[in-house]
XYZ file of C-alpha atoms in Angstrom:
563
model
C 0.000 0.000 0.000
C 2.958 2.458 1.012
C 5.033 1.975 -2.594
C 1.232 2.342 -4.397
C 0.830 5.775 -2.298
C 3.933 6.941 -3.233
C 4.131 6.048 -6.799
C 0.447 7.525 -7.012
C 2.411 11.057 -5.507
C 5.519 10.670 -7.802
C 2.795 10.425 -10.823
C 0.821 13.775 -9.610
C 4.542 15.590 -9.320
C 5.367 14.383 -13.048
C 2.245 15.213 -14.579
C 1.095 17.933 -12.848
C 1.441 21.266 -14.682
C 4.422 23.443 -14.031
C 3.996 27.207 -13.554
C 5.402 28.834 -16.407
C 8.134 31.249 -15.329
C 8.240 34.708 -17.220
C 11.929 34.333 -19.458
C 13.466 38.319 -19.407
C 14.789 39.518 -22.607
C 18.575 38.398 -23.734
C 20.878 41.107 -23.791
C 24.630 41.903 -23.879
C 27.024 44.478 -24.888
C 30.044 44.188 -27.167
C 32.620 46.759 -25.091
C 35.545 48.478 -26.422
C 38.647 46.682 -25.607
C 42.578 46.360 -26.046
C 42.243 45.353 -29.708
C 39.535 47.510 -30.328
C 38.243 51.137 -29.583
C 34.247 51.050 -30.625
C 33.519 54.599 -32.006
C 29.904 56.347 -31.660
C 28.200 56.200 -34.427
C 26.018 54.406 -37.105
C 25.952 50.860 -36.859
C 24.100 47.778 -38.435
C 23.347 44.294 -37.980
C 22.590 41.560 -41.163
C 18.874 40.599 -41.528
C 18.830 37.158 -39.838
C 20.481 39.533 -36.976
C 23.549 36.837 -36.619
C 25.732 39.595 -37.237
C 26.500 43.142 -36.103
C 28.775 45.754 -38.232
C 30.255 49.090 -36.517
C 33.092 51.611 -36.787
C 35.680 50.884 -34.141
C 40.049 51.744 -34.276
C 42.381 49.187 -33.820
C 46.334 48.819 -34.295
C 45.932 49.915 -38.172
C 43.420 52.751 -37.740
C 39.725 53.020 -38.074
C 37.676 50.657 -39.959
C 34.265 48.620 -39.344
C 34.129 45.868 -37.551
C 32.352 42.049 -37.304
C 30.576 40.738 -34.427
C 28.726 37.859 -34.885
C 26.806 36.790 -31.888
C 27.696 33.237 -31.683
C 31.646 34.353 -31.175
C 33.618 36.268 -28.837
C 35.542 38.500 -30.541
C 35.125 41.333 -33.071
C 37.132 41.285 -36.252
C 37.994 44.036 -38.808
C 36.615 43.627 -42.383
C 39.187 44.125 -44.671
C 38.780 46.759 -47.514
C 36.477 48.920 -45.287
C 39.161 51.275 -43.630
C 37.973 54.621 -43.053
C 34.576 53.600 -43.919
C 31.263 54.348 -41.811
C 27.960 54.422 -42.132
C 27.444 50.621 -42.666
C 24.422 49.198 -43.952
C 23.361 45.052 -45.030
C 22.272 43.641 -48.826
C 18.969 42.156 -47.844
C 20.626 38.775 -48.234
C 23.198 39.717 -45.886
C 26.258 38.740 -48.019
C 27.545 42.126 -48.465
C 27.741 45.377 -46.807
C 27.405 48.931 -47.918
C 29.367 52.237 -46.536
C 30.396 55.205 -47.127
C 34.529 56.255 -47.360
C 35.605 59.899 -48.618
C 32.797 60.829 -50.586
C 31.975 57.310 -52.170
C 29.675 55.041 -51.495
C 30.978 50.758 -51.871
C 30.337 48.222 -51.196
C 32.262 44.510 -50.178
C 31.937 40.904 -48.694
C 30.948 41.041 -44.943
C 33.687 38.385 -44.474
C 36.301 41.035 -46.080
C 37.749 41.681 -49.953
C 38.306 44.132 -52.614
C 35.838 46.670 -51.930
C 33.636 48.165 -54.924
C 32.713 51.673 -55.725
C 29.540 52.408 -55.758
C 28.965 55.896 -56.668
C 30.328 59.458 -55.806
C 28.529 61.892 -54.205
C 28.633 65.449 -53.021
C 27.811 66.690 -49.353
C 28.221 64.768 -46.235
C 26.438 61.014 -45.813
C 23.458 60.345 -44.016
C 21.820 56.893 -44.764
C 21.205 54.187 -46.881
C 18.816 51.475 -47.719
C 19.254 47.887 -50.239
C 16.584 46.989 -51.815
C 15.638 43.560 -52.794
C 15.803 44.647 -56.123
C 19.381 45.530 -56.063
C 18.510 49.709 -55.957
C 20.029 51.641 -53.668
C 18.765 54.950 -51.943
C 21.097 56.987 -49.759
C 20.692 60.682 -48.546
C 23.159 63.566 -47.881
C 23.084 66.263 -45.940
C 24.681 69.901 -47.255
C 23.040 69.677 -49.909
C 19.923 67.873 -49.090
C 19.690 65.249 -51.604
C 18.074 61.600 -51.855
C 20.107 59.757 -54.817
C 18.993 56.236 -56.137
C 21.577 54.066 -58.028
C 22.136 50.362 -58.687
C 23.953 48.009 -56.379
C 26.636 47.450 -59.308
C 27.209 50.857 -59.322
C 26.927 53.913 -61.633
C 26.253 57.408 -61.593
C 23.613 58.024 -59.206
C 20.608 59.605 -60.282
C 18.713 62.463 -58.129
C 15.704 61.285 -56.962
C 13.430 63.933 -56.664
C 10.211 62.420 -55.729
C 12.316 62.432 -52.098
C 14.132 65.100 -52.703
C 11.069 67.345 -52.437
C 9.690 65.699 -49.622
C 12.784 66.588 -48.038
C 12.488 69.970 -48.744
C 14.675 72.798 -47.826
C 16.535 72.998 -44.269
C 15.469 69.462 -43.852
C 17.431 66.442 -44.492
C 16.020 62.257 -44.711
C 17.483 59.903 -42.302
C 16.995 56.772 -41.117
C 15.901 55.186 -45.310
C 14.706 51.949 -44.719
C 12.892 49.885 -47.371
C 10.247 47.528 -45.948
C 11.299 43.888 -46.917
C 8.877 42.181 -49.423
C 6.916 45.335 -50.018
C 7.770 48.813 -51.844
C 7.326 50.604 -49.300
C 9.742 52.604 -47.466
C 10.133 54.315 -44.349
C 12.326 57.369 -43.093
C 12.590 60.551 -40.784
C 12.726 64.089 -42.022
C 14.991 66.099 -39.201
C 14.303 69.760 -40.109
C 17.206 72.041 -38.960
C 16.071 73.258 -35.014
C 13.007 71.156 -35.531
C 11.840 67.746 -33.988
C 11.873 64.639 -36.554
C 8.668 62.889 -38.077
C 8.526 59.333 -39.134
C 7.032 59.147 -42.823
C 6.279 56.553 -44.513
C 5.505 55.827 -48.638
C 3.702 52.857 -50.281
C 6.513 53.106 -53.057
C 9.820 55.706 -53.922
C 7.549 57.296 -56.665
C 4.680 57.625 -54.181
C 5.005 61.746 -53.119
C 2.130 61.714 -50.610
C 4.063 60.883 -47.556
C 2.281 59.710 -44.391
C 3.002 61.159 -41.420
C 3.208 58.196 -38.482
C 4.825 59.415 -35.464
C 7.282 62.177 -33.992
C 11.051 60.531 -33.847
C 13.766 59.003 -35.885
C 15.089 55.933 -37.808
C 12.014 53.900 -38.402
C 12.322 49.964 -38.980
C 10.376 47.709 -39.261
C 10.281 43.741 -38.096
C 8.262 40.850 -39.443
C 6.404 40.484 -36.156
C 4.838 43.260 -37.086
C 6.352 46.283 -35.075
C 7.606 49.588 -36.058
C 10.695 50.636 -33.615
C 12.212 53.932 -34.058
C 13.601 56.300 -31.664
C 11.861 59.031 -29.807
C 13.282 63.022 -29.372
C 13.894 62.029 -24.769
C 16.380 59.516 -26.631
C 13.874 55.915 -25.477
C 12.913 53.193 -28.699
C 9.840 52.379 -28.954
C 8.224 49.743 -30.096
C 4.021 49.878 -31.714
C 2.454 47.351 -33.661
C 1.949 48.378 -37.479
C -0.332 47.479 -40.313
C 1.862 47.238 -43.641
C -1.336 47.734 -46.214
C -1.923 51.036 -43.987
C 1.710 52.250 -43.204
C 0.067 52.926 -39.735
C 0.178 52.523 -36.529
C -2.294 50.597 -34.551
C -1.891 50.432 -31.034
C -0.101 52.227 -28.267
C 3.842 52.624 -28.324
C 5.912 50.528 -25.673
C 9.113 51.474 -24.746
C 11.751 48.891 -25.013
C 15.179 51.370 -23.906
C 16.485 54.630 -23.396
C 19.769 56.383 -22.935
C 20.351 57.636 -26.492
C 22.158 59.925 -27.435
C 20.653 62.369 -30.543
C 24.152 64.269 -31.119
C 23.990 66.706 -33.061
C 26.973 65.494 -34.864
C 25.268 62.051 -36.457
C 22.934 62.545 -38.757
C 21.787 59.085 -38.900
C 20.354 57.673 -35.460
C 22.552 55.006 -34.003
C 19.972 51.966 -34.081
C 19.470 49.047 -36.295
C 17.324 46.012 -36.141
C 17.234 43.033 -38.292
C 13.651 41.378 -39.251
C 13.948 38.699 -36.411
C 13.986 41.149 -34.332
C 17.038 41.905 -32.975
C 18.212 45.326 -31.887
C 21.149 47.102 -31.483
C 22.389 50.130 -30.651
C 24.888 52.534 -28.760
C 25.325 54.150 -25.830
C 28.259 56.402 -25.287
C 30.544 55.955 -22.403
C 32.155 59.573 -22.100
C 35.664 59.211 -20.808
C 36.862 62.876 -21.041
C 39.038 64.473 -23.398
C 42.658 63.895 -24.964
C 44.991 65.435 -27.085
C 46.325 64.065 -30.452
C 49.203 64.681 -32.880
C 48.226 63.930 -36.395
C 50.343 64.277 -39.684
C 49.080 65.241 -43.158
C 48.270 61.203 -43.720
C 46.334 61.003 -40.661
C 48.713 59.004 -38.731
C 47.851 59.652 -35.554
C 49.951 59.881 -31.992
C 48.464 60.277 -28.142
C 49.761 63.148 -26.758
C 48.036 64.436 -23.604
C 45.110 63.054 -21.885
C 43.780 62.962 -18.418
C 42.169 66.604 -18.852
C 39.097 68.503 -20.744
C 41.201 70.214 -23.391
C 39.989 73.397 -24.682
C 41.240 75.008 -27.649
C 44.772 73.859 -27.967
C 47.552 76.483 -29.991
C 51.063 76.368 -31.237
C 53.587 78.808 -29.937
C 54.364 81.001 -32.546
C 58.215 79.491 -33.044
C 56.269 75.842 -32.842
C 58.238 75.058 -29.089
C 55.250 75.072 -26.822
C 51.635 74.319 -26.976
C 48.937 76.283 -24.824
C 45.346 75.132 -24.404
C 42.575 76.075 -21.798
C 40.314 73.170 -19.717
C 36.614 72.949 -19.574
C 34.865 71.881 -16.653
C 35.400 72.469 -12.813
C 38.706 74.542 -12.177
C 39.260 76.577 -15.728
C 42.950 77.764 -16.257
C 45.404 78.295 -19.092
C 48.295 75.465 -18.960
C 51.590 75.761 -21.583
C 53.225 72.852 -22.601
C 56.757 72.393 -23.412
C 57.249 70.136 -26.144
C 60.671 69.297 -26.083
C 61.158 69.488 -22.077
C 57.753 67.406 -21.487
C 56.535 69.461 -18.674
C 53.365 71.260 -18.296
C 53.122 74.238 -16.032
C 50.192 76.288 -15.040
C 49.448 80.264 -16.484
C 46.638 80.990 -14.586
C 45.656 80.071 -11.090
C 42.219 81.808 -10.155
C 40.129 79.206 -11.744
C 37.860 82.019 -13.091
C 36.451 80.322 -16.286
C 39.961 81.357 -17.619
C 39.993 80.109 -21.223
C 40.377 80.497 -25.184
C 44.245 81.605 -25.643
C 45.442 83.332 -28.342
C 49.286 83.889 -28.698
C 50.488 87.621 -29.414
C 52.932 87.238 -32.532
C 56.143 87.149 -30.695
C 55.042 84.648 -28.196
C 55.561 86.967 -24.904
C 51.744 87.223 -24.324
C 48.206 85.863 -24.650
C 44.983 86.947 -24.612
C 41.903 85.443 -23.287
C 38.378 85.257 -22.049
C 37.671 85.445 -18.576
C 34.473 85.439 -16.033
C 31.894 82.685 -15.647
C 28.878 84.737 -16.382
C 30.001 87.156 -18.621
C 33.068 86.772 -20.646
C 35.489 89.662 -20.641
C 39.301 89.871 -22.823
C 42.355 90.154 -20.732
C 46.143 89.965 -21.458
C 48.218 88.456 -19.705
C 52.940 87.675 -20.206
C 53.603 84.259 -20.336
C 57.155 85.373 -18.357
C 55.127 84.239 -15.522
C 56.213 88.773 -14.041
C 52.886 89.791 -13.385
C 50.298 86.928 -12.338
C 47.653 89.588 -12.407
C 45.984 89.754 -15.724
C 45.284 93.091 -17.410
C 41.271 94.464 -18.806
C 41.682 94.121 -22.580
C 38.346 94.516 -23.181
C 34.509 94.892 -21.126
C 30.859 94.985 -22.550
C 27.738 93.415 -22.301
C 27.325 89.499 -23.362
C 30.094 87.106 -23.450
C 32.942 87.393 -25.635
C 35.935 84.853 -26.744
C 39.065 84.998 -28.724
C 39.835 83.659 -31.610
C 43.398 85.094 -33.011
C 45.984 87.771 -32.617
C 46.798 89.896 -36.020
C 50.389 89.184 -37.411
C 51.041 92.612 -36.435
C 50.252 92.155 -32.733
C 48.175 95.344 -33.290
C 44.804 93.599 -32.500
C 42.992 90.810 -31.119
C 40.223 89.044 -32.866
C 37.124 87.866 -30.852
C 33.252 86.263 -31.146
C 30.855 88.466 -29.314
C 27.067 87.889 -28.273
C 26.088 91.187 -27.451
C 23.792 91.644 -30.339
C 21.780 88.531 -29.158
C 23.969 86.020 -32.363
C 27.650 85.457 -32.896
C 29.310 88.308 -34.855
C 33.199 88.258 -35.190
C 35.045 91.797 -33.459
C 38.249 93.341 -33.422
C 39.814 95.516 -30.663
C 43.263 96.747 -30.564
C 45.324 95.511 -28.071
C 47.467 98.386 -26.523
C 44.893 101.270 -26.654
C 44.465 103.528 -29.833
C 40.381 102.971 -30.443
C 37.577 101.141 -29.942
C 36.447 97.879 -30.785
C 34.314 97.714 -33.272
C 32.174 94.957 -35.310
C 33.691 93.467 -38.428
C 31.264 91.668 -38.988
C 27.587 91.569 -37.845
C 24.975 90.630 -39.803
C 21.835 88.030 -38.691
C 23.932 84.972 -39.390
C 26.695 83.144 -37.259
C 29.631 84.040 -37.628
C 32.996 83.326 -35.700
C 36.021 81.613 -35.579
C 38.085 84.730 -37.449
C 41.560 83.975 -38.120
C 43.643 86.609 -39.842
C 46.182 85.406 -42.616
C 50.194 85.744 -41.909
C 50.060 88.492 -44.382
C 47.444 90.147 -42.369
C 44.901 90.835 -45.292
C 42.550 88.450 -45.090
C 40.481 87.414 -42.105
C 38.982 83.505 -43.015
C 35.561 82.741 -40.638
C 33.014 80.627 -40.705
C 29.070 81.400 -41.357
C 25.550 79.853 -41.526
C 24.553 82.550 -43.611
C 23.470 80.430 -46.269
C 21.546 78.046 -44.091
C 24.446 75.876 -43.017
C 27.972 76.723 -41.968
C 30.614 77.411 -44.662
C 33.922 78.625 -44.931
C 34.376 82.434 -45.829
C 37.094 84.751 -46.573
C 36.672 88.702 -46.563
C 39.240 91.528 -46.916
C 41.402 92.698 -43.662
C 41.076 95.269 -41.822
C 37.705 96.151 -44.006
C 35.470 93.643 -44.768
C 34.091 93.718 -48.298
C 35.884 91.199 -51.191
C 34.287 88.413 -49.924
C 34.573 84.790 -50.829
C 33.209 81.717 -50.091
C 36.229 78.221 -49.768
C 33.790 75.304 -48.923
C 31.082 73.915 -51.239
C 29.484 71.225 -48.521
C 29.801 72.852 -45.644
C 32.603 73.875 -43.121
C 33.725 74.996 -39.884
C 36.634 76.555 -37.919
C 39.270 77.253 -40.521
C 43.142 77.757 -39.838
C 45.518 79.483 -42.143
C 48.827 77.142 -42.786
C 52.051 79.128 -42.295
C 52.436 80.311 -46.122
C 49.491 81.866 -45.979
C 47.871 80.179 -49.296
C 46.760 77.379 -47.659
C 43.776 77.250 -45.592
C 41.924 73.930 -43.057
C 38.356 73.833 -41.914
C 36.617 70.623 -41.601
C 33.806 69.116 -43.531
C 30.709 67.719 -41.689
C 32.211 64.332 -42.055
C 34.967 65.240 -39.459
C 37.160 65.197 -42.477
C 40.294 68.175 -42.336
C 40.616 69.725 -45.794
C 43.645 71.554 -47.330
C 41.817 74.541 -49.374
C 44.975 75.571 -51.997
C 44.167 79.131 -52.350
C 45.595 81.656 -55.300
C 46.204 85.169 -53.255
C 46.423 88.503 -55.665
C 44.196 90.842 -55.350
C 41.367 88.642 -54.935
C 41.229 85.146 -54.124
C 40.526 81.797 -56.264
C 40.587 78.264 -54.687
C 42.896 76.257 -56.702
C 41.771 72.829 -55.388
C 40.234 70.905 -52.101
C 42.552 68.438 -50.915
C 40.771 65.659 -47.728
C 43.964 64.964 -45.526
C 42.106 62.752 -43.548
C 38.992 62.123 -41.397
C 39.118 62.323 -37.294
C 36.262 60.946 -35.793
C 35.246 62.516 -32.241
C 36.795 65.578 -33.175
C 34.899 68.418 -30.969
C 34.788 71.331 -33.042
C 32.014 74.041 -32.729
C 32.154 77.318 -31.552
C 36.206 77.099 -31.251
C 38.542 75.488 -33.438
C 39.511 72.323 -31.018
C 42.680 71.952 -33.274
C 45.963 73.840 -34.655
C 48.431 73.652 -36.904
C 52.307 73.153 -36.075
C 54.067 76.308 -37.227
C 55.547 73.551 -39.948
C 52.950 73.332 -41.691
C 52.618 69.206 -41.447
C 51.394 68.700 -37.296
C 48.259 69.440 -36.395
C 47.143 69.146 -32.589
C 43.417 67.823 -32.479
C 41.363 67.650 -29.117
C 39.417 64.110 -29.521
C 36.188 64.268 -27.509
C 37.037 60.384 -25.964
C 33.329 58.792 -26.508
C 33.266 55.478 -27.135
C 30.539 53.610 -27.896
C 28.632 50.793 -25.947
C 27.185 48.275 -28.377
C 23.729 46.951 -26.643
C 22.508 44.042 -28.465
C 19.197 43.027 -27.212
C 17.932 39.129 -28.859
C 13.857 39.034 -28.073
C 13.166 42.697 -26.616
C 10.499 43.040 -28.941
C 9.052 39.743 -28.692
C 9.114 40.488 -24.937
């Protein structure tokens, strides 16, 4: 009777049914390592989502990496150095990206890369079609090209060209497999971005869907994109519609919508499977970089702020942002670093005077003010260069050492000043007009001051007569920012929205002519905006670049939507 009653008990355990126990979503993150630095950007992953694709630099440079999920280590493709941007073929064999204003393509397990086509302005996004056509957008100047996978000249496409319209670029292309449908986001300049979506590329009555960025779409039948707090969402979606219907649920946040990528960092495959970064912000470091990009650490372990050449190339002098802001000098043949100012009174943007004995700077944490200030280390005390309303900073010192170019606020925008710096007038506006302008640097022969300006809608590089404004022209053609003479005074660096430094050969007579547009090479995390975060070495072939140090956190999440 006992083995009866307890093989009756062992029966009800087997048989009887087992609570099912919720399973969480799978994720992981692919980190930056020895091998590998990830960098913050696009990324991608292959439709069946086996395999993930992102810009990282390792021992040879910077070049996109593999990670597929069933190993434990990331490998560089070959033939994709340089190249970001990545995006899959929809059978997941090869892999698109963009490289120095081309677009190619090459084998996700590595080869001889193909061009694609050429293109003007800076890269935004890309889609494959399953019938081998390829749509990618720029930015500066807005334009949506299509062109075959096996390459050609890529033809405008102005169905989504228009829809773009003007101040407003597409990002975040993605055609919806087995349909003709596509999706995107149109991010108008100061505006926040709307997900649109068309039954087919000739189709010009877009339908609005929902307020964020880089729509996709997965076979479960979800549309995820990417909300202006920075969260992705997740809302079921009715393909014959190209709507929405049901509620949003978010999946993540922590995003970050920098202003610098034009393409939201987020992919998913049509399993399912996201990805996407997070930056890890480690601070700031200074690099040396020759005229081939090969690139050396040189400082770190500070916020670096606007780093300049002594004028005989011996010393380098930058500010620090953040907490405690003073003026440091480094000696670059002793190795040490000594302190200029000691007050800690948002002390910051050093010019050099021409013969090195001085510098000017801004000063004051609520309202900028100019002061000078020997670098003999005689007088600690700095003295008043200049004080008005609004904040100003400096920019450059005139070859002459007769005055001291600055951006000012104090008409409400950014207008570029001069004052002279040992008495002898007032400082007037050179120029002030309702654009941006700043970032004036004054030639070595001291006619020319080169700037940059959104006067056209974006930021450019300019050149105008010096002392008086008025022969005016423009150097980029796709936009530009914080331009640097070189030390013969006929060559002139800005960089391109790609984080690209070009070498502008100029003709100087009486008026000036841009003899050609040379890319040196492309520095991503460089942290250029209202300064120039670089300088040139009084050689002409050294240039000192403050790298912002975010590196990106690759989240790869398996069955968050299924979740």
């Amino acid at each position: 009777a006992l083995a009866v009653l307890l093989a009756a008990v062992a029966l009800w355990g087997w048989l009887r049914p087992v609570p099912e126990t919720p399973r969480r979503p799978v994720q992981f993150a692919i980190e930056s390592d020895s091998a590998h630095v990830i960098t913050f950007g696009p990324l991608a992953i292959s439709p069946d989502g086996s395999t993930i694709v992102y810009q990282a630099t390792g021992s040879s440079g910077a070049s996109l990496y593999r990670r597929r999920i069933d190993e434990l280590d990331a490998q560089p493709i070959a033939g994709t150095e340089g190249g970001f941007g990545p995006f899959f073929s929809p059978d997941g064999t090869q892999l698109g990206f963009s490289v120095a204003g081309a677009l190619r393509r090459v084998p996700v397990d590595g080869g001889t890369p193909r061009t694609i086509a050429e293109y003007d302005g800076s890269f935004v996004s890309a889609t494959w079609a399953e019938t081998d056509e390829i749509l990618f957008s720029t930015w500066s100047p807005t334009r949506v090209y299509t062109v075959t996978a096996s390459g050609g000249v890529p033809r405008t496409h102005d169905v989504l060209t228009t829809v773009a319209g003007s101040g407003a670029y597409l990002e975040g292309l993605h055609f919806v497999p087995g349909t003709g449908a596509l999706l995107f986001a149109q991010s108008p300049a100061g505006g926040a971005a709307s997900v649109f979506g068309l039954a087919s590329t000739d189709d010009a009555s877009a339908r609005e869907i929902a307020r964020g960025r880089r729509p996709l779409y997965v076979r479960s039948g979800h549309l995820v994109y990417v909300t202006e707090d920075g969260s992705i969402v997740t809302q079921p979606f009715d393909l014959g519609t190209l709507d929405t219907v049901g509620p949003a649920t978010r999946m993540a946040e922590g995003l970050t919508l920098a202003t610098a990528l034009l393409d939201v960092p987020l992919a998913t495959s049509r399993t399912g499977v996201v990805t996407y970064h997070l930056p890890l912000v480690q601070g700031y470091e200074l690099i040396m970089v020759d005229r081939e990009g090969n690139e050396r650490p040189f400082l770190s372990d500070r916020a670096f702020w606007v780093p300049r050449f002594s004028p005989d190339g011996g010393r380098l002098m930058f500010g620090t942002v953040g907490g405690q802001e003073d003026i440091w000098i480094h000696d670059l043949a002793g190795g040490t670093t000594s302190r200029v100012t000691f007050d800690g009174l948002s002390n910051n943007d050093p010019v050099w005077s021409p013969d090195g004995r001085r510098i000017a700077f801004s000063r004051d944490a609520a309202l900028k003010d100019l002061y000078v200030l020997s670098t003999r280390g005689a007088d600690p005390d700095p003295d008043s260069l200049l004080s008005q309303e609004g904040v100003q900073w400096t920019t450059d010192w005139s070859p002459d050492g007769r005055h001291v170019v600055f951006t000012s606020d104090v008409n409400g925008g950014q207008d570029i000043w001069v004052v002279p710096v040992d008495g002898g007038g007032e400082p007037r506006a050179f120029l002030a007009t309702p654009a941006q302008e700043g970032a004036g640097r004054i030639s070595p022969d001291g006619r020319w001051l080169a700037y940059h300006s959104d006067e056209s809608g974006q930021f450019e590089v300019y050149v105008q007569s010096f002392p008086d404004p008025g022969r005016k022209r423009l150097i980029s053609t796709t936009g530009g920012r914080d331009p640097i003479w070189g030390p013969s005074g006929r060559e002139l660096f800005y960089w391109n929205p790609e984080q690209q430094l070009v070498a502008s050969q100029l003709t100087l007579d009486d008026d000036i002519t841009v003899a050609r547009r040379d890319v040196l090479f492309r520095f991503p995390g460089y942290v250029g905006g209202a300064h120039a975060q670089y300088d040139v070495h009084p050689d002409g072939n050294r240039f000192v670049v403050v790298r912002g140090s975010t590196r990106g956190r690759v989240i790869v999440a398996l069955d968050l939507i299924a979740q």
